[in-house]
Coordinates of C-alpha atoms in Angstrom, one line a residue:
Chain U
M1 CA 24.0 40.3 -0.8
S2 CA 24.7 36.4 -2.5
K3 CA 26.1 35.3 0.8
C4 CA 24.8 31.9 0.2
L5 CA 25.6 30.9 -3.2
V6 CA 29.6 30.1 -2.0
V7 CA 28.4 27.6 0.5
V8 CA 28.6 24.5 -1.3
G9 CA 31.3 23.2 -3.7
G10 CA 32.7 26.6 -4.4
H11 CA 35.0 24.7 -6.8
R12 CA 32.4 23.7 -9.0
Y13 CA 31.8 27.3 -10.4
G14 CA 31.6 27.5 -14.2
R15 CA 31.7 23.5 -14.4
P16 CA 30.6 23.2 -18.0
V17 CA 27.4 21.0 -18.5
T18 CA 28.3 18.9 -21.0
S19 CA 27.4 15.4 -22.5
A20 CA 30.7 14.1 -20.4
A21 CA 30.6 10.7 -19.1
P22 CA 27.5 9.8 -16.9
L23 CA 27.8 10.1 -13.3
I24 CA 25.3 7.3 -12.4
R25 CA 24.8 4.5 -15.2
A26 CA 22.4 1.8 -14.5
R27 CA 21.6 -1.0 -17.1
G28 CA 18.8 -3.8 -16.3
L29 CA 19.2 -2.9 -12.7
V30 CA 17.1 -5.2 -10.6
K31 CA 16.4 -5.2 -6.8
R32 CA 14.6 -8.1 -5.1
F33 CA 13.3 -8.6 -1.6
G34 CA 12.4 -12.7 -1.5
D35 CA 9.8 -13.3 -4.1
F36 CA 9.2 -9.4 -4.5
T37 CA 10.8 -7.8 -7.1
A38 CA 10.9 -3.6 -6.2
V39 CA 13.1 -2.7 -9.4
D40 CA 12.8 -4.8 -12.3
G41 CA 15.4 -4.2 -14.7
I42 CA 15.8 -0.4 -15.2
D43 CA 18.4 1.7 -17.5
V44 CA 19.3 5.2 -16.0
E45 CA 21.9 7.7 -17.1
V46 CA 22.3 10.8 -15.0
R47 CA 24.7 13.4 -16.3
P48 CA 26.9 15.8 -14.5
G49 CA 25.2 18.9 -13.4
E50 CA 21.6 17.6 -14.3
A51 CA 18.7 17.7 -12.2
F52 CA 17.3 14.1 -12.6
G53 CA 14.1 13.0 -11.1
F54 CA 12.5 9.3 -10.5
L55 CA 8.2 9.9 -10.6
G56 CA 6.1 7.1 -9.6
P57 CA 3.5 6.2 -6.8
N58 CA 4.2 4.7 -4.1
G59 CA 5.8 1.1 -4.2
A60 CA 7.1 2.0 -7.7
G61 CA 10.8 1.0 -6.9
K62 CA 11.7 4.6 -6.4
S63 CA 13.2 4.3 -2.8
S64 CA 14.9 0.9 -3.5
T65 CA 16.4 2.5 -6.6
M66 CA 17.5 5.4 -4.6
R67 CA 19.6 3.1 -2.0
M68 CA 21.1 1.3 -4.7
I69 CA 22.5 4.5 -6.0
G70 CA 23.2 5.6 -2.1
C71 CA 25.5 2.4 -2.2
I72 CA 23.4 0.9 1.0
S73 CA 21.4 -1.7 -0.7
P74 CA 23.4 -4.2 -3.0
P75 CA 21.7 -4.9 -6.5
S76 CA 20.2 -8.1 -7.0
G77 CA 21.2 -8.2 -10.9
G78 CA 22.0 -5.8 -13.5
E79 CA 24.8 -3.3 -13.9
L80 CA 25.5 -0.3 -11.6
R81 CA 28.2 2.2 -12.0
I82 CA 28.2 5.5 -9.9
L83 CA 31.1 8.1 -10.5
G84 CA 32.6 5.3 -12.4
M85 CA 33.0 3.0 -9.6
D86 CA 31.2 -0.4 -8.4
P87 CA 29.0 0.7 -5.6
V88 CA 29.7 -3.3 -3.8
R89 CA 33.4 -3.0 -4.2
D90 CA 33.9 0.7 -3.6
G91 CA 31.0 1.7 -1.5
P92 CA 33.1 3.9 1.0
A93 CA 34.8 5.9 -2.0
I94 CA 31.4 6.6 -3.6
R95 CA 29.6 7.3 -0.5
A96 CA 32.6 9.9 0.6
R97 CA 31.3 12.2 -2.7
L98 CA 27.4 11.5 -2.4
G99 CA 25.0 13.5 -0.2
V100 CA 21.9 11.9 1.0
C101 CA 18.8 13.1 1.8
P102 CA 16.7 9.8 2.9
Q103 CA 12.9 9.7 2.9
L104 CA 12.7 9.5 6.7
D105 CA 14.5 12.1 8.6
N106 CA 17.2 10.4 10.5
L107 CA 19.2 12.9 12.5
D108 CA 20.5 12.5 15.7
P109 CA 18.5 13.0 18.6
E110 CA 21.3 13.3 21.1
L111 CA 23.0 16.1 19.4
T112 CA 22.1 19.6 18.8
V113 CA 21.4 21.0 15.5
Q114 CA 24.8 22.3 15.0
E115 CA 26.3 19.1 16.3
N116 CA 24.3 17.2 13.7
L117 CA 26.2 18.4 11.1
T118 CA 29.8 18.8 12.7
T119 CA 29.5 14.9 13.6
Y120 CA 28.4 14.0 10.3
A121 CA 31.4 15.6 8.7
R122 CA 33.4 13.7 10.8
Y123 CA 32.2 10.8 9.5
F124 CA 33.6 11.9 6.1
G125 CA 37.0 12.7 7.7
V126 CA 36.6 16.6 7.4
P127 CA 38.8 18.4 9.7
R128 CA 37.1 19.8 12.7
S129 CA 38.0 23.1 11.9
T130 CA 36.6 22.9 8.6
A131 CA 33.4 21.0 9.8
R132 CA 32.6 23.7 12.4
R133 CA 33.0 26.7 9.5
R134 CA 30.6 24.7 7.1
A135 CA 28.0 23.6 9.7
A136 CA 27.7 27.6 10.3
E137 CA 27.4 28.3 6.7
L138 CA 25.1 25.6 5.8
L139 CA 22.8 26.6 9.1
D140 CA 22.9 29.8 7.3
F141 CA 21.8 28.5 3.6
V142 CA 18.7 26.4 5.4
Q143 CA 18.0 29.5 7.6
L144 CA 18.4 27.5 10.7
T145 CA 21.3 29.5 12.4
E146 CA 18.9 30.8 15.4
R147 CA 18.2 27.1 15.8
A148 CA 22.0 26.1 16.1
D149 CA 22.1 25.1 19.7
S150 CA 18.8 23.3 19.7
R151 CA 18.1 19.7 19.8
V152 CA 16.4 18.1 16.9
E153 CA 13.0 17.1 18.5
P154 CA 11.5 20.3 19.0
L155 CA 12.1 21.5 15.4
S156 CA 9.1 21.3 12.8
G157 CA 8.7 19.1 10.1
G158 CA 10.3 21.6 7.8
M159 CA 13.3 22.5 9.8
K160 CA 14.2 18.5 10.1
R161 CA 13.7 18.5 6.4
R162 CA 16.1 21.6 5.8
L163 CA 18.4 19.9 8.5
T164 CA 18.7 16.8 6.7
I165 CA 19.8 18.6 3.6
A166 CA 21.9 20.5 5.0
R167 CA 23.6 17.4 6.5
A168 CA 23.7 15.9 3.1
L169 CA 26.1 18.8 2.0
V170 CA 28.2 18.5 4.7
N171 CA 31.1 16.6 2.8
E172 CA 30.6 18.9 -0.4
P173 CA 29.0 16.1 -2.5
E174 CA 29.3 15.9 -6.3
I175 CA 25.9 14.3 -6.3
V176 CA 23.0 14.7 -3.9
L177 CA 20.4 12.3 -3.6
L178 CA 17.2 13.1 -2.3
D179 CA 14.4 11.1 -1.4
E180 CA 10.9 12.5 -1.4
P181 CA 12.5 15.8 0.1
T182 CA 9.5 18.0 0.7
T183 CA 6.8 15.0 1.2
G184 CA 4.7 16.1 4.3
L185 CA 5.8 20.0 4.5
D186 CA 3.8 22.8 4.4
P187 CA 3.7 25.1 1.2
Q188 CA 6.0 27.5 2.6
A189 CA 8.7 25.0 3.9
R190 CA 8.4 23.3 0.2
H191 CA 9.1 26.6 -1.5
L192 CA 12.2 27.5 0.7
V193 CA 13.5 23.6 0.1
W194 CA 12.9 23.8 -3.7
E195 CA 14.6 27.4 -3.6
R196 CA 17.6 26.0 -1.9
L197 CA 17.7 22.9 -4.0
F198 CA 17.6 25.5 -7.3
R199 CA 20.6 26.9 -6.0
L200 CA 22.5 23.9 -5.5
K201 CA 21.8 23.1 -8.9
Q202 CA 22.8 26.5 -10.2
Q203 CA 26.2 26.0 -8.4
G204 CA 26.7 22.7 -10.5
V205 CA 25.6 20.1 -7.9
T206 CA 24.2 16.9 -9.9
L207 CA 20.2 16.4 -8.3
V208 CA 19.0 13.0 -8.1
L209 CA 15.5 13.1 -6.5
T210 CA 12.3 11.2 -6.1
T211 CA 9.1 12.5 -5.7
H212 CA 5.4 11.9 -6.1
Y213 CA 4.5 15.8 -6.7
M214 CA 4.4 16.8 -10.0
D215 CA 4.8 20.5 -9.6
E216 CA 8.4 19.5 -7.6
A217 CA 9.1 17.3 -10.8
E218 CA 8.6 20.3 -13.2
Q219 CA 10.3 22.8 -11.2
L220 CA 13.3 21.1 -10.4
C221 CA 13.9 18.2 -12.8
D222 CA 15.9 18.5 -16.4
R223 CA 14.9 15.0 -16.9
L224 CA 13.0 12.5 -15.1
V225 CA 11.8 9.2 -15.5
V226 CA 8.4 7.8 -14.7
M227 CA 8.7 4.5 -12.8
D228 CA 5.4 2.0 -12.3
G229 CA 5.5 -1.4 -10.6
G230 CA 9.6 -1.3 -10.7
R231 CA 9.7 -0.2 -14.6
I232 CA 10.7 2.6 -16.5
V233 CA 7.5 3.5 -18.4
A234 CA 8.6 6.8 -19.7
E235 CA 11.6 9.1 -19.9
G236 CA 12.2 12.6 -20.8
S237 CA 12.2 16.3 -19.9
P238 CA 8.7 17.4 -18.3
R239 CA 8.1 19.3 -21.5
A240 CA 8.7 16.4 -23.5
L241 CA 6.6 14.0 -21.3
I242 CA 3.5 16.4 -21.7
E243 CA 4.3 16.6 -25.4
Q244 CA 4.6 12.8 -25.8
H245 CA 2.0 11.5 -23.9
S246 CA -0.8 14.3 -23.8
T247 CA -2.5 17.1 -25.3
R248 CA -1.6 20.8 -25.4
E249 CA -4.7 21.4 -23.0
V250 CA -7.4 20.0 -21.2
L251 CA -10.7 20.8 -21.0
E252 CA -12.4 19.9 -17.7
L253 CA -16.5 19.8 -17.7
R254 CA -18.5 19.3 -14.7
F255 CA -22.2 18.4 -15.4
A256 CA -24.7 18.8 -12.8
A257 CA -26.4 15.7 -13.3
E258 CA -25.6 12.8 -10.9
S259 CA -23.6 11.0 -13.5
Q260 CA -20.8 12.6 -15.7
E261 CA -21.2 9.6 -17.5
A262 CA -24.2 10.2 -19.4
F263 CA -22.6 13.5 -20.9
A264 CA -19.5 11.5 -21.8
G265 CA -20.9 9.6 -24.9
K266 CA -22.2 12.8 -26.3
L267 CA -18.7 14.1 -26.3
D268 CA -17.3 11.3 -28.8
G269 CA -15.1 12.7 -31.2
L270 CA -13.9 15.7 -29.7
G271 CA -10.1 15.8 -28.8
E272 CA -7.8 12.8 -28.4
R273 CA -9.1 11.3 -25.5
V274 CA -12.3 11.4 -22.9
E275 CA -11.8 10.5 -19.5
V276 CA -14.8 10.3 -17.2
L277 CA -14.3 10.9 -13.2
P278 CA -16.7 10.4 -10.9
D279 CA -17.2 14.7 -10.5
R280 CA -16.1 15.5 -13.8
V281 CA -15.3 14.9 -17.5
L282 CA -11.9 15.8 -18.9
L283 CA -11.5 16.4 -22.7
Y284 CA -7.8 16.1 -24.1
V285 CA -7.6 18.8 -26.7
T286 CA -5.4 21.1 -28.6
D287 CA -7.3 24.2 -28.3
G288 CA -9.5 24.2 -25.0
D289 CA -11.8 27.2 -26.1
A290 CA -12.2 25.6 -29.3
A291 CA -13.1 22.4 -28.2
L292 CA -15.5 24.1 -25.5
A293 CA -17.2 25.6 -28.5
Q294 CA -18.1 22.6 -30.2
V295 CA -19.2 21.2 -26.6
E296 CA -21.7 23.8 -26.3
A297 CA -22.6 23.7 -30.1
R298 CA -23.7 20.3 -29.3
G299 CA -26.5 21.6 -26.6
L300 CA -24.6 20.6 -24.0
T301 CA -24.3 23.1 -20.8
P302 CA -21.8 21.9 -18.2
A303 CA -22.4 23.5 -15.1
A304 CA -18.5 24.5 -14.4
V305 CA -15.9 25.0 -17.3
L306 CA -12.0 24.7 -16.5
V307 CA -9.5 25.3 -19.6
R308 CA -6.0 24.5 -18.5
R309 CA -2.8 23.5 -20.2
S310 CA -1.8 19.7 -19.7
S311 CA 0.2 19.0 -17.0
L312 CA 2.6 16.4 -15.4
E313 CA 0.0 15.3 -13.5
D314 CA -2.3 14.2 -16.6
V315 CA 0.9 12.6 -17.9
F316 CA 1.3 10.6 -14.9
L317 CA -2.4 9.9 -14.2
H318 CA -2.1 8.8 -18.0
L319 CA 0.9 6.3 -17.6
T320 CA 0.3 4.9 -14.0
G321 CA -3.5 5.1 -13.7
R322 CA -5.8 6.2 -11.0
T323 CA -6.1 3.3 -9.0
L324 CA -4.6 3.9 -5.4
V325 CA -1.8 2.3 -5.1
D326 CA -1.3 1.8 -1.3
Chain F
M1 CA 33.6 -12.7 1.5
V2 CA 36.7 -11.6 -0.1
T3 CA 35.2 -8.1 -0.7
L4 CA 34.0 -8.2 3.0
V5 CA 37.4 -8.9 4.5
L6 CA 40.1 -7.7 2.2
P7 CA 39.5 -3.9 2.4
R8 CA 39.2 -4.1 5.9
L9 CA 42.5 -5.7 6.2
L10 CA 44.0 -3.1 3.6
D11 CA 42.6 -0.1 4.8
T12 CA 43.7 0.2 8.8
A13 CA 44.4 3.8 9.0
G14 CA 40.8 4.5 7.3
T15 CA 39.0 2.4 9.6
T16 CA 40.8 3.6 12.9
R17 CA 39.4 6.9 11.9
R18 CA 36.1 6.1 11.0
S19 CA 35.6 4.2 14.3
A20 CA 37.1 7.0 16.2
S21 CA 34.5 9.4 14.3
M22 CA 31.9 7.0 15.8
V23 CA 33.6 7.7 19.3
E24 CA 33.5 11.2 18.6
R25 CA 30.0 11.4 18.2
N26 CA 29.4 9.7 22.0
V27 CA 31.7 12.3 23.2
A28 CA 29.2 14.9 21.5
A29 CA 26.3 13.0 22.8
L30 CA 27.6 13.1 26.4
K31 CA 25.2 15.0 28.5
S32 CA 24.7 15.6 31.8
V33 CA 22.3 12.9 32.6
Y34 CA 24.7 10.5 31.4
W35 CA 26.8 11.4 34.2
L36 CA 24.7 10.1 37.0
L37 CA 24.6 6.7 35.1
L38 CA 28.1 6.4 34.7
I39 CA 28.7 6.7 38.6
S40 CA 25.9 4.2 39.3
G41 CA 28.2 1.8 37.2
F42 CA 31.1 2.5 39.8
V43 CA 29.3 2.3 42.9
E44 CA 27.7 -0.9 42.5
P45 CA 30.6 -3.2 42.7
V46 CA 31.9 -1.2 45.6
L47 CA 28.7 -2.0 47.3
Y48 CA 28.9 -5.5 46.5
L49 CA 32.5 -5.5 47.8
L50 CA 31.4 -3.7 50.8
S51 CA 28.3 -5.9 52.0
I52 CA 29.5 -9.6 50.7
G53 CA 33.4 -8.9 50.7
F54 CA 33.8 -7.6 54.1
G55 CA 30.1 -8.0 55.6
V56 CA 30.2 -11.8 54.8
G57 CA 33.9 -12.0 54.9
R58 CA 33.3 -11.5 58.6
L59 CA 31.6 -14.5 59.2
I60 CA 34.5 -16.2 57.3
D61 CA 38.4 -17.0 58.9
G62 CA 39.6 -16.9 55.0
I63 CA 39.4 -18.8 51.9
A64 CA 41.7 -21.0 50.3
L65 CA 43.0 -20.4 46.7
P66 CA 44.2 -23.1 44.4
D67 CA 47.6 -23.3 45.4
G68 CA 47.0 -23.5 49.0
R69 CA 47.2 -20.4 50.5
V70 CA 44.8 -19.1 52.7
V71 CA 43.5 -15.2 52.1
E72 CA 40.8 -13.1 53.4
Y73 CA 37.2 -13.4 52.0
A74 CA 37.4 -9.8 50.5
V75 CA 41.0 -10.0 48.8
F76 CA 39.1 -13.3 47.4
V77 CA 35.6 -11.4 45.9
A78 CA 37.6 -8.1 45.0
P79 CA 39.2 -9.2 41.8
A80 CA 35.6 -11.0 40.8
M81 CA 34.0 -7.7 41.6
L82 CA 36.5 -6.2 39.3
A83 CA 35.7 -8.3 36.4
A84 CA 31.9 -8.0 37.0
S85 CA 32.3 -4.3 36.9
A86 CA 34.1 -4.2 33.9
M87 CA 31.2 -7.0 32.2
T88 CA 28.7 -4.7 33.3
G89 CA 30.1 -1.2 32.3
A90 CA 30.9 -2.8 28.7
L91 CA 27.4 -4.5 28.3
A92 CA 25.3 -1.7 29.4
E93 CA 26.9 0.2 26.3
T94 CA 26.9 -2.3 23.6
T95 CA 23.5 -3.7 24.6
F96 CA 20.5 -1.8 25.7
N97 CA 22.5 1.8 24.2
F98 CA 23.4 -0.1 21.1
F99 CA 20.1 -1.5 20.7
G100 CA 18.1 2.0 21.1
K101 CA 20.4 3.5 18.8
F102 CA 20.2 0.9 16.1
K103 CA 16.5 0.0 16.5
Y104 CA 14.7 3.2 17.7
Q105 CA 17.1 6.0 16.9
K106 CA 17.8 4.4 13.6
L107 CA 21.3 6.5 14.1
Y108 CA 23.3 3.8 11.8
D109 CA 21.0 3.8 9.1
G110 CA 22.1 7.7 9.0
I111 CA 25.8 6.9 9.5
I112 CA 26.0 3.9 6.7
A113 CA 25.1 6.8 3.9
T114 CA 28.8 7.9 4.9
P115 CA 31.8 6.2 4.3
V116 CA 31.7 4.5 7.7
R117 CA 31.0 1.0 7.3
P118 CA 29.1 -1.5 10.1
F119 CA 32.2 -2.8 11.2
E120 CA 33.6 0.4 11.8
I121 CA 30.2 1.5 13.6
A122 CA 30.5 -1.9 15.6
L123 CA 34.5 -1.1 16.4
G124 CA 33.6 2.4 17.4
E125 CA 30.6 1.6 19.6
L126 CA 32.7 -1.1 21.4
S127 CA 35.7 1.3 22.0
W128 CA 33.4 3.8 23.3
A129 CA 32.2 0.8 25.5
M130 CA 35.7 0.6 26.6
V131 CA 36.2 4.1 27.3
R132 CA 33.5 3.9 30.2
G133 CA 34.5 0.5 30.9
S134 CA 38.2 1.3 32.0
A135 CA 37.3 4.1 33.9
Y136 CA 35.3 2.0 36.1
S137 CA 38.0 -0.4 36.2
A138 CA 40.6 1.8 37.1
A139 CA 38.4 3.5 39.9
F140 CA 37.6 -0.1 41.1
L141 CA 41.4 -0.8 41.4
A142 CA 42.2 2.4 43.0
V143 CA 39.6 1.1 45.5
M144 CA 41.5 -2.2 45.8
V145 CA 44.7 -0.7 46.3
T146 CA 43.3 1.8 49.2
M147 CA 41.9 -1.0 50.8
G148 CA 45.1 -3.0 50.6
L149 CA 43.3 -5.7 48.9
T150 CA 46.1 -6.0 46.0
T151 CA 49.4 -4.2 45.3
G152 CA 49.9 -1.1 43.2
G153 CA 51.9 -2.8 40.8
R154 CA 49.5 -5.7 40.7
A155 CA 47.0 -3.4 39.8
L156 CA 48.9 -1.9 36.9
L157 CA 48.8 -5.6 35.4
A158 CA 45.1 -5.8 36.3
F159 CA 44.3 -2.9 34.4
P160 CA 44.5 -4.0 30.8
A161 CA 43.1 -7.6 32.0
A162 CA 39.8 -5.8 33.0
V163 CA 39.9 -3.9 29.8
L164 CA 40.3 -6.8 27.9
T165 CA 37.6 -8.3 29.9
G166 CA 35.4 -5.3 28.8
F167 CA 36.1 -5.7 25.3
A168 CA 35.0 -9.5 25.3
F169 CA 31.7 -8.6 27.0
G170 CA 31.1 -5.9 25.0
S171 CA 31.7 -7.3 21.5
A172 CA 29.7 -10.3 22.8
G173 CA 26.9 -8.4 24.0
M174 CA 26.8 -6.3 20.5
A175 CA 26.5 -9.6 18.9
L176 CA 23.9 -10.6 21.1
S177 CA 22.1 -7.2 20.9
T178 CA 21.5 -7.8 17.1
F179 CA 19.5 -10.7 17.7
M180 CA 17.1 -8.9 20.1
R181 CA 13.7 -8.2 18.6
S182 CA 12.4 -5.9 21.4
W183 CA 13.3 -5.1 24.8
Q184 CA 11.5 -7.4 26.5
D185 CA 14.4 -10.0 25.0
F186 CA 16.6 -7.9 27.3
D187 CA 15.3 -9.5 30.6
L188 CA 16.4 -13.0 29.3
M189 CA 19.8 -11.6 29.0
A190 CA 19.9 -9.7 32.4
S191 CA 18.8 -13.0 34.0
A192 CA 21.6 -14.7 32.2
Q193 CA 24.1 -12.0 33.5
F194 CA 22.9 -12.1 37.1
T195 CA 23.2 -16.0 36.8
L196 CA 26.6 -15.3 35.4
F197 CA 27.5 -12.8 38.3
L198 CA 26.6 -15.2 41.0
F199 CA 28.3 -18.4 40.0
S200 CA 31.0 -17.6 38.2
G201 CA 33.4 -18.3 41.0
T202 CA 32.9 -14.8 42.0
F203 CA 31.7 -15.4 45.5
I204 CA 32.4 -19.3 46.0
P205 CA 35.3 -21.1 44.3
A206 CA 34.0 -23.1 41.2
E207 CA 35.9 -26.2 42.9
V208 CA 32.8 -26.7 45.3
Y209 CA 30.7 -27.4 42.4
P210 CA 30.0 -31.0 41.1
A211 CA 32.4 -32.1 38.2
A212 CA 29.8 -31.3 35.6
L213 CA 28.6 -28.1 36.7
R214 CA 32.0 -27.2 37.5
W215 CA 32.8 -27.4 33.8
L216 CA 30.1 -25.8 33.1
V217 CA 31.0 -22.9 35.0
E218 CA 34.7 -22.7 33.8
V219 CA 33.9 -21.9 30.1
T220 CA 31.8 -19.0 31.0
P221 CA 33.4 -15.7 30.2
L222 CA 33.0 -14.1 33.4
Y223 CA 34.5 -17.3 35.0
R224 CA 37.7 -17.1 32.8
S225 CA 37.7 -13.1 33.5
V226 CA 37.5 -13.7 37.1
H227 CA 40.1 -16.3 37.2
L228 CA 42.4 -14.1 35.0
L229 CA 41.9 -11.3 37.5
R230 CA 42.4 -12.8 40.6
D231 CA 45.4 -14.2 39.1
V232 CA 46.5 -11.1 38.7
C233 CA 45.7 -9.3 41.8
V234 CA 46.1 -12.0 44.2
G235 CA 48.4 -14.6 42.3
G236 CA 48.5 -18.4 42.4
G237 CA 46.8 -19.4 39.1
G238 CA 49.9 -19.9 37.4
W239 CA 49.7 -20.4 33.2
W240 CA 46.4 -20.9 33.0
G241 CA 46.0 -16.8 33.1
L242 CA 47.4 -17.0 29.4
A243 CA 44.5 -19.4 28.4
D244 CA 42.4 -16.7 29.9
V245 CA 43.5 -14.0 28.0
L246 CA 43.6 -16.3 24.5
Y247 CA 39.7 -17.2 25.3
L248 CA 38.9 -13.1 26.0
L249 CA 40.6 -12.5 22.6
A250 CA 38.8 -15.2 20.6
L251 CA 35.3 -13.8 22.1
T252 CA 36.5 -10.4 21.5
A253 CA 37.0 -11.3 17.9
L254 CA 34.3 -13.7 17.7
G255 CA 31.8 -10.9 19.0
L256 CA 33.1 -8.5 16.6
T257 CA 32.7 -10.7 13.3
V258 CA 29.2 -11.6 14.3
A259 CA 28.0 -8.3 15.2
S260 CA 29.6 -6.6 11.9
R261 CA 28.3 -9.4 9.9
R262 CA 24.6 -8.8 11.1
M263 CA 24.7 -5.3 10.8
V264 CA 25.9 -5.7 7.0
G265 CA 22.6 -7.9 6.7
L266 CA 20.3 -5.9 8.7
L267 CA 21.8 -2.3 7.3
Y268 CA 22.3 -2.9 3.9
R269 CA 19.1 -3.8 2.7

C-alpha cells in the first residue's frame, strides 16, 4: 500500500529531471557579518529534481548560505536567483514556493502537533479545509498521526524534527531546504528521516540540504559541494568526489607500540598517501590487500588491520583537515 | 527604502490576509489559562473605578471640567479608567507576550520563512492586541452606562476612540519591545506605565500642575487618550478632540513603522 506517495506534490509526477534552467543560481555570493565573512564568493547551481548538498565543518558558511537561499538573509554581495527571481525584491513570492526545515526547530510551543501544520499552512494562504487535509496526510507521512493532539514540548527530538519536516511541506514546495536535518537524532530516527526525504526526492521535489554527516550526504545527495571557511573547496557527485580526491581503498594499520609515527617511516612508497593518526596509520591505496601484502613483506606486523573502501569522510577530512573547528 | 514600502502599498490584499493568519494563530493558541488573564484585565479598572471613583468621590463634592461644568468625581474618573484599561490591554499583548514570542519562543523566526513579512507580523499582532483591548473597552463602557456615568449614545462614540487608544499604545509598546534586552527591562516599562496612569489627568485635572509640568503631562499619550475619551463620554473639550485623534493616529503609525523596521533588522540577519 503506497499510501504516502501521493502526499506531497502529486502534480509533480513524471516531471522529467532534465538540464532545465537552474532553480537556484548563485554567482560570487557573499555574506558578511561586520568584519566577518561567512560566505566568501560561492558559485552554486541547483537543478530541478536534484538533491543537492552543502557539506562542511561547523562555521563553513552552510547555514548562512541556506538562509540567503531561504530569502531571510539579504546577500552582502554577488548574485542570487531563486526560481528565476531576486530574493531581496521577490522574497514573499519565492518563499511561497519553498519549504524550510531550519537547523534549530522553531515549532510553535503553544499549539498542538496538528495545529502547527494547519496554522503554518495558513501563513501560506492555504484554504482551511485543504490545510486540514494536508496536515492529516503529512502527519501520516512522518508517522505522527497518533500524536496529532499532543503539544510540541513533550515530543522527542526525532519527532520534533519530523514535524518540522512535515511543516516544511504544507505549501507543497518545489524546493525543500533542510539545514542539518538529522543532527542530534538517534540512528532509528535518522533512518526514518532519510527514508522520508528519499521519497520526496522520488516525487520530484528538489532537495537542498546541509550536513556534516558523510553517510547522509552519500545516501541523499546527487551532487554536493564541500565548503570550508566560506568557500567551496570541491564539487561533484559523492562518487566523483571520492574518485577525484581519494584512492579506491584505504588500508588502516594499528601498531602495538606507543607511537605510530615510528612505523609510518617504514611505509614509504606504499600507496598514494600516508596519514598518521595518534592511534593508527592510514594508507591510501588502489588495492588494500595487495598493499597489506607489501607491508608484511617489509617485516611489519600491525596489531590490527582493516581494508575498506574510500568514503566521503576521507575526502572531507582530506579537504577540510582534521583540526577541530569549534 | 522603495523596496520596503512600495510592495507594501501595492499588495494590501495580501498584507491583510497574511496579517489575519497571524491573528488566526493567536486564536488557535488561546487556551483556558489565558481566559483568566483576560478577566483580570477587565476587573482591574473596575476596581479602580469603585475604590477611587466612588470611594474617594464620596469625600469630594464634585469636580470642575475645563468648560466650567461641575460633575461627580466618578464621572470624571471613569473615562480615564477606560483609557487606562485600553492602554493596559494593548500593552500586555504587545510587550510581554510579543517579547516572549520574539526572543524566547523564536516564533517569528519560523514565520518569516513563509510569505508573511515582519510588517505583517507586527500588524497581525497589533490587531490581535486590539481584539483583546476592544473587549475590555466594550465591557467597561457597558459598566459605565449601567452606572449612569455616561449615556448609551456617547458610549457608542467612545468605543472607537478607546480602540484607537489601544492601537496607539499597542504599536508604541511593540516598538519599545524590540529594544528590550531581557525581562528586567520590562520593570522600567511597568514603572513608566504606572507613572502615566497616576498623572495623566486620570485622577487629578492636569490644570492643577505648574505650567512646565502641565505641558509635559499634556504631551503624553495617556493624557491625550484620557482627554479624548473624557470629551466623548462627558463632553466639554471642544475641537481639541480632533487633535487627540490625530496624535493617536500618528503614534500608531510611528510605532508600527519602528516595530517593523526593527523586526526586519533583527529577523533578516
